mmCIF file of C-alpha atoms in Angstrom:
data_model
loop_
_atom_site.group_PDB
_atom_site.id
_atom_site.type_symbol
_atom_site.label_atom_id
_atom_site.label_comp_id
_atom_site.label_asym_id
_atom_site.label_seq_id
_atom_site.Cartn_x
_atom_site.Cartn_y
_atom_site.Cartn_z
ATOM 1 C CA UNK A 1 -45.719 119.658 14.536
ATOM 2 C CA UNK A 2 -48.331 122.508 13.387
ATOM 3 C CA UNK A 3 -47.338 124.597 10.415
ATOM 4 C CA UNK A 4 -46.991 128.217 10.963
ATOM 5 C CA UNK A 5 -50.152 130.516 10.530
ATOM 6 C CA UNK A 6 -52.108 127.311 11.284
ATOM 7 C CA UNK A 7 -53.714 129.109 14.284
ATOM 8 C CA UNK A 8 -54.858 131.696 12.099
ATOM 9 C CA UNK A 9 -58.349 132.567 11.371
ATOM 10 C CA UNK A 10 -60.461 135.798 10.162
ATOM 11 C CA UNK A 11 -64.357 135.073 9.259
ATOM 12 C CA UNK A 12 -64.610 138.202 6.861
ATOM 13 C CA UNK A 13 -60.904 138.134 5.571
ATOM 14 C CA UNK A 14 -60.275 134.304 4.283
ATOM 15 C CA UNK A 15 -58.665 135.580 1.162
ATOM 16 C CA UNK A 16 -56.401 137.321 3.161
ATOM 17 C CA UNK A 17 -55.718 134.458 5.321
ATOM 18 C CA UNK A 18 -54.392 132.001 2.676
ATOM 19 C CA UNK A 19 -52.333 134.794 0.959
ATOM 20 C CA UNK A 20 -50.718 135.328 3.782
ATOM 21 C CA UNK A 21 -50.218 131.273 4.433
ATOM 22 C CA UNK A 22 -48.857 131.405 0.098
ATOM 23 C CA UNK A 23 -46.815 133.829 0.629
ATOM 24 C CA UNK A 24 -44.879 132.267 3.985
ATOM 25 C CA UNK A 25 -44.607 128.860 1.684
ATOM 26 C CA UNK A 26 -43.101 130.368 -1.484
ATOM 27 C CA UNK A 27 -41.127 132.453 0.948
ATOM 28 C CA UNK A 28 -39.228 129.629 2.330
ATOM 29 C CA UNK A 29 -39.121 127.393 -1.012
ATOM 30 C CA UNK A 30 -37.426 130.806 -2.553
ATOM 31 C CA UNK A 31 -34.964 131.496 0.573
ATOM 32 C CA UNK A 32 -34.460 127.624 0.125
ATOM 33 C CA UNK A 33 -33.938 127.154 -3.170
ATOM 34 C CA UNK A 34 -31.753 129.853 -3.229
ATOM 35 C CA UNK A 35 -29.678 129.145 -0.818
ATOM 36 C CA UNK A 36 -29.059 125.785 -2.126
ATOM 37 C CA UNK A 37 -28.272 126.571 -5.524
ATOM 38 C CA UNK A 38 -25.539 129.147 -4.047
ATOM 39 C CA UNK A 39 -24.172 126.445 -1.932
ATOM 40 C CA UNK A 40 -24.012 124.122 -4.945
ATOM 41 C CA UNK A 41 -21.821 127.266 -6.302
ATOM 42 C CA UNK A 42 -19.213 127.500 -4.132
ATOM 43 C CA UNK A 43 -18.906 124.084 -3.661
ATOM 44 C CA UNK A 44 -18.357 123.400 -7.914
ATOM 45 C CA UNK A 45 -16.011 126.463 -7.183
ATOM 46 C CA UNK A 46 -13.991 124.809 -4.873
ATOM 47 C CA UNK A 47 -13.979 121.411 -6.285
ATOM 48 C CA UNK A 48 -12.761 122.807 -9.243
ATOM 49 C CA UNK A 49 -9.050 124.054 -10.327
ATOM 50 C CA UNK A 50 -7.504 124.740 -13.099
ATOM 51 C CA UNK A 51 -4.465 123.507 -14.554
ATOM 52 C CA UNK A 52 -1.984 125.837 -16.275
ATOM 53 C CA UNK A 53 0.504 125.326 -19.015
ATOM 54 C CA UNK A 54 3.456 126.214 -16.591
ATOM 55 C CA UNK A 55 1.875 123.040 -14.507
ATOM 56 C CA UNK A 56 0.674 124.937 -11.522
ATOM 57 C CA UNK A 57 -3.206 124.708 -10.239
ATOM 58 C CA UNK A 58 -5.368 127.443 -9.491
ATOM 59 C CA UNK A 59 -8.963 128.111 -8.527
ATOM 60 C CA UNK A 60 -11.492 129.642 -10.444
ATOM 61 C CA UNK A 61 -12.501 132.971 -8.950
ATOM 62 C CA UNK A 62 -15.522 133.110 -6.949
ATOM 63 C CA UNK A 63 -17.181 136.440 -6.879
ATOM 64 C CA UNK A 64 -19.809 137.384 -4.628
ATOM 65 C CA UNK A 65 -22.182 138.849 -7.331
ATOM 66 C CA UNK A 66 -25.218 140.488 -5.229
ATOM 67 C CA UNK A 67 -27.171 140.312 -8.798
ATOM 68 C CA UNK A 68 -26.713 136.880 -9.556
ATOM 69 C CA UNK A 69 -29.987 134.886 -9.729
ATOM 70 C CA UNK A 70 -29.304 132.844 -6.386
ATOM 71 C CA UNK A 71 -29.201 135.839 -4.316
ATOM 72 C CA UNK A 72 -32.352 137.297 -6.039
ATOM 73 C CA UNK A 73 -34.470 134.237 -4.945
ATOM 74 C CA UNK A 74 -33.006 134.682 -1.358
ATOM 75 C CA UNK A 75 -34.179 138.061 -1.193
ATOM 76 C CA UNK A 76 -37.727 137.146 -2.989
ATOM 77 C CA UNK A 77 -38.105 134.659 -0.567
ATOM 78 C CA UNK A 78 -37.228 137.573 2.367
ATOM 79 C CA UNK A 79 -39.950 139.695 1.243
ATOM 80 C CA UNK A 80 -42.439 137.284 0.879
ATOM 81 C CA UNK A 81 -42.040 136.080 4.425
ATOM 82 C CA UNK A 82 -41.892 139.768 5.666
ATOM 83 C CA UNK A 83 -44.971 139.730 3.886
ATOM 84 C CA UNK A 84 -46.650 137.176 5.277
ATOM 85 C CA UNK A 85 -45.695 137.405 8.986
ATOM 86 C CA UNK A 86 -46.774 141.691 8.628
ATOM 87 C CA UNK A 87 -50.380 140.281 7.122
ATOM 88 C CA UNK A 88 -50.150 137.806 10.104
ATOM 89 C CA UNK A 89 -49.712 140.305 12.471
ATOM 90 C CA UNK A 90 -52.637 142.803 11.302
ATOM 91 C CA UNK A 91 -54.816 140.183 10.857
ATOM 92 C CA UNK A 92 -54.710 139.167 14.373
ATOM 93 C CA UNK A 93 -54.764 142.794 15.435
ATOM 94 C CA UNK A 94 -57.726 143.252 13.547
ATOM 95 C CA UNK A 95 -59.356 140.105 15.189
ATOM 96 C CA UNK A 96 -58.795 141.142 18.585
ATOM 97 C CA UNK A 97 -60.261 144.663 17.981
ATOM 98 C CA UNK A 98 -63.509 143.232 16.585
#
């Protein structure tokens, strides 16, 4: 199994090369990571009730909060691999045109 950008070479632009190869990885540990840790949310939320006085059981309330930390490394982790894969892309372009 190759890792992705393996393939990918520029003689003048190495710099640019290994960004682009940093930026897939942290991409994917973020998405990952965050993903995970969301997962390891609902899951606590679930496994979880709560007991009232009157003796009846609830669930704590899980709230999809778009600002939470979780979905902020999902979306770090999006734009880093957008990142990547569009310095990818004009790196070979620039290769073939040379």
């Amino acid at each position: 199994m190759k890792l992705p950008f393996s393939k990918l070479e520029h003689d003048s632009l190495q710099l640019v090369v290994w960004a682009s190869r940093f930026f897939f990885m942290f991409g994917s540990v973020f998405i990952l990571s965050g993903i995970g840790k969301e997962i390891y949310r609902v899951v606590r939320w679930l496994l979880s009730p709560i007991h009232f006085s009157d003796g009846s059981w609830a669930s704590y309330r899980y709230k999809l909060d778009l600002t939470h930390i979780n979905w902020q490394l999902i979306l770090l982790g999006l734009i880093l691999t957008f990142i990547s894969c569009w310095l990818a892309i004009k790196l070979n372009s620039s290769r073939k045109k040379a």
